[in-house]
Short mmCIF file of C-alpha atoms and ligand atoms in Angstrom, two decimals:
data_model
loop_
_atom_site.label_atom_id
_atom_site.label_comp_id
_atom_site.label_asym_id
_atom_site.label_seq_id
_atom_site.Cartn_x
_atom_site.Cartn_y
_atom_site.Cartn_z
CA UNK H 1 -28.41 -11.39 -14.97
CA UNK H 2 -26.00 -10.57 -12.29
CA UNK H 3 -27.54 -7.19 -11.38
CA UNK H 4 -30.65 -8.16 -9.33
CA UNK H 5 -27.72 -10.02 -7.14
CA UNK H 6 -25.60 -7.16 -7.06
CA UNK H 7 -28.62 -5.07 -6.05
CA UNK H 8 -29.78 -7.13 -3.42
CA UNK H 9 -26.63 -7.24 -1.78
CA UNK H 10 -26.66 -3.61 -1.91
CA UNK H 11 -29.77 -3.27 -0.36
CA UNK H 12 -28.49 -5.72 2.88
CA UNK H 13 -25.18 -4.00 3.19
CA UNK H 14 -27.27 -0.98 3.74
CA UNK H 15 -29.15 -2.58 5.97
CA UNK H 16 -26.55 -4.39 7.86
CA UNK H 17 -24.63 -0.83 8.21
CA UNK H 18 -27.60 0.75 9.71
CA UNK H 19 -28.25 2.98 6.82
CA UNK H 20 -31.51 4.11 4.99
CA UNK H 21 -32.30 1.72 1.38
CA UNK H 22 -31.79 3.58 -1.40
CA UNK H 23 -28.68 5.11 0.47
CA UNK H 24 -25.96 3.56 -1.97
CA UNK H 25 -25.88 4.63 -5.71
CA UNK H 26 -24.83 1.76 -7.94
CA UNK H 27 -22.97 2.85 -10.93
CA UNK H 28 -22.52 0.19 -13.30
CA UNK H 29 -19.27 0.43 -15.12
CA UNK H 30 -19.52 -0.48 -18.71
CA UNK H 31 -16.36 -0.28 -20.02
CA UNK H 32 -15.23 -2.53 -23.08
CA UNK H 33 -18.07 -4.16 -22.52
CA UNK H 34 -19.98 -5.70 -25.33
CA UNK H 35 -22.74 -3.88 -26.77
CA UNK H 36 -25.34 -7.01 -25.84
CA UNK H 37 -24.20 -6.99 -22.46
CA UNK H 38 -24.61 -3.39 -21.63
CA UNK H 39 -28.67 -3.70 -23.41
CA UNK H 40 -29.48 -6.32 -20.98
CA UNK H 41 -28.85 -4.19 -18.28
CA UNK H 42 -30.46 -1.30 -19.52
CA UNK H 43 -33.32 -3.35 -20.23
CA UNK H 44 -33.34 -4.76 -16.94
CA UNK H 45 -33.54 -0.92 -15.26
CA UNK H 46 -30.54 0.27 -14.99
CA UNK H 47 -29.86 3.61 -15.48
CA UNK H 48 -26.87 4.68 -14.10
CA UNK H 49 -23.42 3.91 -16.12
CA UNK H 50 -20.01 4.37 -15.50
CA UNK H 51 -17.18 4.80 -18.30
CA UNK H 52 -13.89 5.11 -18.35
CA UNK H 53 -12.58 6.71 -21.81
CA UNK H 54 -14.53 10.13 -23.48
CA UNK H 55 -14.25 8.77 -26.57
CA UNK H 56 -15.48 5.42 -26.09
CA UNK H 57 -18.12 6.98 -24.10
CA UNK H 58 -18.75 9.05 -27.25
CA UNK H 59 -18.99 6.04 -29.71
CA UNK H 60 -22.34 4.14 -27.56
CA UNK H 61 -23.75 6.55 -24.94
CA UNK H 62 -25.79 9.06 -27.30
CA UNK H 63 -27.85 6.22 -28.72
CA UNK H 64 -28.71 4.53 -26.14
CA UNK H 65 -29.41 7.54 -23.64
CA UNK H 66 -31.95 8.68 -27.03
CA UNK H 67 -33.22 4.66 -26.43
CA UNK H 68 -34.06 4.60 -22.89
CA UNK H 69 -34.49 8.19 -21.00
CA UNK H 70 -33.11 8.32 -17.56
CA UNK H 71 -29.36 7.38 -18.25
CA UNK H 72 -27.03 9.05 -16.06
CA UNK H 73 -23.78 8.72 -16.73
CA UNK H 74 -20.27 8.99 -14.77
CA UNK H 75 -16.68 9.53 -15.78
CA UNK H 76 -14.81 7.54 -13.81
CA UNK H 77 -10.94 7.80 -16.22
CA UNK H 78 -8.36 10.00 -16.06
CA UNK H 79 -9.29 12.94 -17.80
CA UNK H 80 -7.23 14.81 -20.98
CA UNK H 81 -7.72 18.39 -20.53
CA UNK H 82 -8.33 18.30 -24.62
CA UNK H 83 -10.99 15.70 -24.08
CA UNK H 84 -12.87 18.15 -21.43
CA UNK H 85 -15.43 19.65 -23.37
CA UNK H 86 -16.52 16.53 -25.31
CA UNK H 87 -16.91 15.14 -21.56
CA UNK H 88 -18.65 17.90 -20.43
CA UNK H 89 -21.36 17.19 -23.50
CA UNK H 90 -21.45 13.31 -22.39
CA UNK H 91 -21.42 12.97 -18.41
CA UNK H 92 -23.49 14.45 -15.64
CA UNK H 93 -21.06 13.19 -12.95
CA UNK H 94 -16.57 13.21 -13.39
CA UNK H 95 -15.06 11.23 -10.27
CA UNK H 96 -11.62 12.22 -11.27
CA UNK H 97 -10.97 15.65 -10.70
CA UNK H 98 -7.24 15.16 -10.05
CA UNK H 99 -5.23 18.37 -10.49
CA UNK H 100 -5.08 22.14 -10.31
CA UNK H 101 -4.83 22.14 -13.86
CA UNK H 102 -8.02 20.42 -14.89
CA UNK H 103 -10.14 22.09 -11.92
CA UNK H 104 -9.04 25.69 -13.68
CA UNK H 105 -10.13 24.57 -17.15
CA UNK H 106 -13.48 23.00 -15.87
CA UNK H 107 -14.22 26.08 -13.87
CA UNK H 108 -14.02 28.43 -17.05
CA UNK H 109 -15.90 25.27 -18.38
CA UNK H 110 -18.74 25.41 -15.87
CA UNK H 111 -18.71 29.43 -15.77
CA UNK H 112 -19.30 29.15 -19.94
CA UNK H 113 -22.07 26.59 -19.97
CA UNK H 114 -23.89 28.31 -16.53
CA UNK H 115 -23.92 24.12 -15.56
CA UNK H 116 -21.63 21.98 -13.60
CA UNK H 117 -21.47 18.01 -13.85
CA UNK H 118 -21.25 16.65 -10.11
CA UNK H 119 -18.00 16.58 -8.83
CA UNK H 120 -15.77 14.16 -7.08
CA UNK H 121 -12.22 14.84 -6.03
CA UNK H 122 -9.82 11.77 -6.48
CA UNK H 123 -7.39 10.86 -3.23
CA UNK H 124 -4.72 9.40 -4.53
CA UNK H 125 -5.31 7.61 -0.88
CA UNK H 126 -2.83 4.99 -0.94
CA UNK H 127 -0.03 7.91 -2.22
CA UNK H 128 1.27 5.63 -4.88
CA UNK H 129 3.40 6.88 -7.41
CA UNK H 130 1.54 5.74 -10.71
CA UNK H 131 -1.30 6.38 -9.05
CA UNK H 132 -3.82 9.49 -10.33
CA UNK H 133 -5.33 11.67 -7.40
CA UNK H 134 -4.48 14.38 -5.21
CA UNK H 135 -2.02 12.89 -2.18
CA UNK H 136 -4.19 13.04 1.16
CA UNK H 137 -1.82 15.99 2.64
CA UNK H 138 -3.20 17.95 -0.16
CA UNK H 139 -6.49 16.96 -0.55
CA UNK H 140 -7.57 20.39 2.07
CA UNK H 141 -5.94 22.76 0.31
CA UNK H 142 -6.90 21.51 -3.48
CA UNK H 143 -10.61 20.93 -2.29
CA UNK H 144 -10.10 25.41 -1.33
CA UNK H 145 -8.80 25.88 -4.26
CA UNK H 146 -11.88 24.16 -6.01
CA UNK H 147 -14.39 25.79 -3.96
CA UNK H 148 -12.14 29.22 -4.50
CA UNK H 149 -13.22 28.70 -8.57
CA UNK H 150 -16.50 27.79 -7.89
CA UNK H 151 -16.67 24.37 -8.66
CA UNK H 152 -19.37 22.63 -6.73
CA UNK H 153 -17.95 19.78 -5.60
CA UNK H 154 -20.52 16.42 -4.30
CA UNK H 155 -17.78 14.95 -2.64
CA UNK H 156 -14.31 12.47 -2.61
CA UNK H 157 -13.54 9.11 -4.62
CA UNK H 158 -11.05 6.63 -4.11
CA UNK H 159 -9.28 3.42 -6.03
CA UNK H 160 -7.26 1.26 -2.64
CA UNK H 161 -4.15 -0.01 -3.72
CA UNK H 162 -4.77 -3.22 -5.35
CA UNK H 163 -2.64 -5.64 -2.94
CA UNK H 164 -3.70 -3.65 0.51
CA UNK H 165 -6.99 -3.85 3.06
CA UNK H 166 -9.18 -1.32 1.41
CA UNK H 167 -10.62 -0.17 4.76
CA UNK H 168 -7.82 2.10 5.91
CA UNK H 169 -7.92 3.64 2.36
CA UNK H 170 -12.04 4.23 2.71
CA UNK H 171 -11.55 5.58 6.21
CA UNK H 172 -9.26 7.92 5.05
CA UNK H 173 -11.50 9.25 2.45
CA UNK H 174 -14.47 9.37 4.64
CA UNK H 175 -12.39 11.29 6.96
CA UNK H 176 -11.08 14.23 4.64
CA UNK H 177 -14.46 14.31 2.93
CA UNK H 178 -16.25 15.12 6.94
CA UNK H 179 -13.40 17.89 8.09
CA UNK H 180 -14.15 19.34 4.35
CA UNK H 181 -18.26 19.13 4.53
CA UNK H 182 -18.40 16.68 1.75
CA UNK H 183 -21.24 14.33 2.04
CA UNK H 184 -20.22 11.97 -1.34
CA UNK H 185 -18.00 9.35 -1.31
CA UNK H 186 -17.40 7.49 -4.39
CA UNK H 187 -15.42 3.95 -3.06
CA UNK H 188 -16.39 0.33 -3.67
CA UNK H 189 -15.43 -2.19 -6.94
CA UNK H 190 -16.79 -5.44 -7.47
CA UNK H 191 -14.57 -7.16 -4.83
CA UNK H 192 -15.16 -4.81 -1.86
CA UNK H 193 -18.19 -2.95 -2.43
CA UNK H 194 -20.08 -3.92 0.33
CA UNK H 195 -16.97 -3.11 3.22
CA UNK H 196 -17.13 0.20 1.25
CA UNK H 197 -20.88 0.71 2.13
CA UNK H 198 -19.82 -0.10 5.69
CA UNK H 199 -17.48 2.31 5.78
CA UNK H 200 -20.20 4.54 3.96
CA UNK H 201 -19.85 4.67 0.38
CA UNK H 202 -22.28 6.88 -1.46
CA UNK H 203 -21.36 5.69 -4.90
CA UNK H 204 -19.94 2.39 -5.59
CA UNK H 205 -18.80 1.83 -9.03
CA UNK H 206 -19.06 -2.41 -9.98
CA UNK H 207 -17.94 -3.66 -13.34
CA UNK H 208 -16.75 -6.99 -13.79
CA UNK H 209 -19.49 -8.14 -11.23
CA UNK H 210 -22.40 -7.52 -12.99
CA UNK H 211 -21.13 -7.64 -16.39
CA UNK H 212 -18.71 -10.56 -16.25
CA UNK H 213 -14.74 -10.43 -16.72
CA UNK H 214 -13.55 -7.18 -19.29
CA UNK H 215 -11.45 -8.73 -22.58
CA UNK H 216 -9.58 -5.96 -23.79
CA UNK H 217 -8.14 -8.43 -26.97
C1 LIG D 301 -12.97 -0.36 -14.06
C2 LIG D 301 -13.23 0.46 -12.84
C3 LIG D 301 -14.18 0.06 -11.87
C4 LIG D 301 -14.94 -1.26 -11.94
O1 LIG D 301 -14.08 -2.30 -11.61
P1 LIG D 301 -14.64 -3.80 -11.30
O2 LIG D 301 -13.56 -4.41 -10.51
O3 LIG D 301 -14.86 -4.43 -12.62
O4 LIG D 301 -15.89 -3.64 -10.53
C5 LIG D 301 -14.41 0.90 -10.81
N1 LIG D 301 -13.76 2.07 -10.67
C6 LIG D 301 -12.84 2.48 -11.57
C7 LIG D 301 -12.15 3.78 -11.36
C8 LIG D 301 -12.53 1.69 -12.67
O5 LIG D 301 -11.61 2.10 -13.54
#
């Protein structure tokens, strides 16, 4: 079981950064994953999940939230505007609020139910092109516009470009989230989760670490 490991080293990054235990949320990303896999790891404790697709999320998450009370679970996908209120029934946290479009339609969302999910803003930090996320120029002014609708938002999330140092991308995203009075920052994958706690992640969301490698056959 990879998680104690992944814990642990959690627990010293935090230390070794100077910052309280229990600091860091660990979101365990359990996409494609076999069924078996993701049991273990309930079994073992943990509560809080990651997914990427609604209706994936859909197929597994009622049952086993109904097996062991506690889950908590985070969108972390793109998100179809015509898979929002399925979402909405399914996550308490969506990382990738990415566009003026979806922010409008999860406002009269939020307004309908009287409830909002916690809310992360995605920085498209590394401005690529295929990229989802608000560019960083923007980030201000869409994070008004949110706040303008009354979307509570918890704070910023980021995916570095694959090929680049990751730090310049998390210091960018710590810095829009301060000037903005954002105290979340979702940043960190299985290969640089602990320089993300560093450079103080709030979330980190670790996959193929604690579950072993995806197959997407
Ligand atoms: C899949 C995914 C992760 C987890 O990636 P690993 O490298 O397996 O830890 C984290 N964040 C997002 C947005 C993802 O899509």
């Amino acid at each position: 079981m990879e998680l104690e490991s992944i814990t642990r080293r959690i627990t010293a990054a935090e230390t070794a950064a100077g910052r309280p235990h229990g600091s860091v949320r660990l979101i365990a990303v359990s996409k494609v994953q076999p069924a078996a896999r993701v049991e273990a790891v309930l079994q073992a404790g943990q509560r809080v999940f990651g997914e990427n697709y609604v209706q994936e999320a859909a197929g597994k998450w009622p049952e086993w939230r109904a097996a062991y009370p506690g889950v908590e679970l985070h969108m972390i996908g793109p998100l179809q505007t015509n898979k929002l209120k399925l979402a909405l029934d399914l996550f308490d946290a969506i990382h990738t609020l990415d566009r003026p479009s979806l922010a409008e339609k999860l406002a009269r969302q939020v307004q309908a139910r009287g409830a909002s999910p916690q809310l992360f803003v995605q920085v498209n930090t590394g401005d690529e092109p295929q990229k989802a996320g608000i560019p960083p120029d923007q980030a201000d002014a869409f994070i008004a516009d949110c706040r303008a609708l009354d979307l509570p938002l918890t704070g910023l999330m980021c995916i570095p470009p694959d090929d680049q140092d990751p730090v310049p991308h998390f210091r960018l995203l710590r810095q829009i989230a301060g000037r903005n009075d954002l105290t979340g920052l979702s940043m960190g994958m299985s290969s640089d989760f602990e320089t993300a706690i560093a450079e103080g992640a709030t979330h980190v969301r670790v996959g193929s670490a604690i579950f072993g490698a995806r197959d997407y056959g």
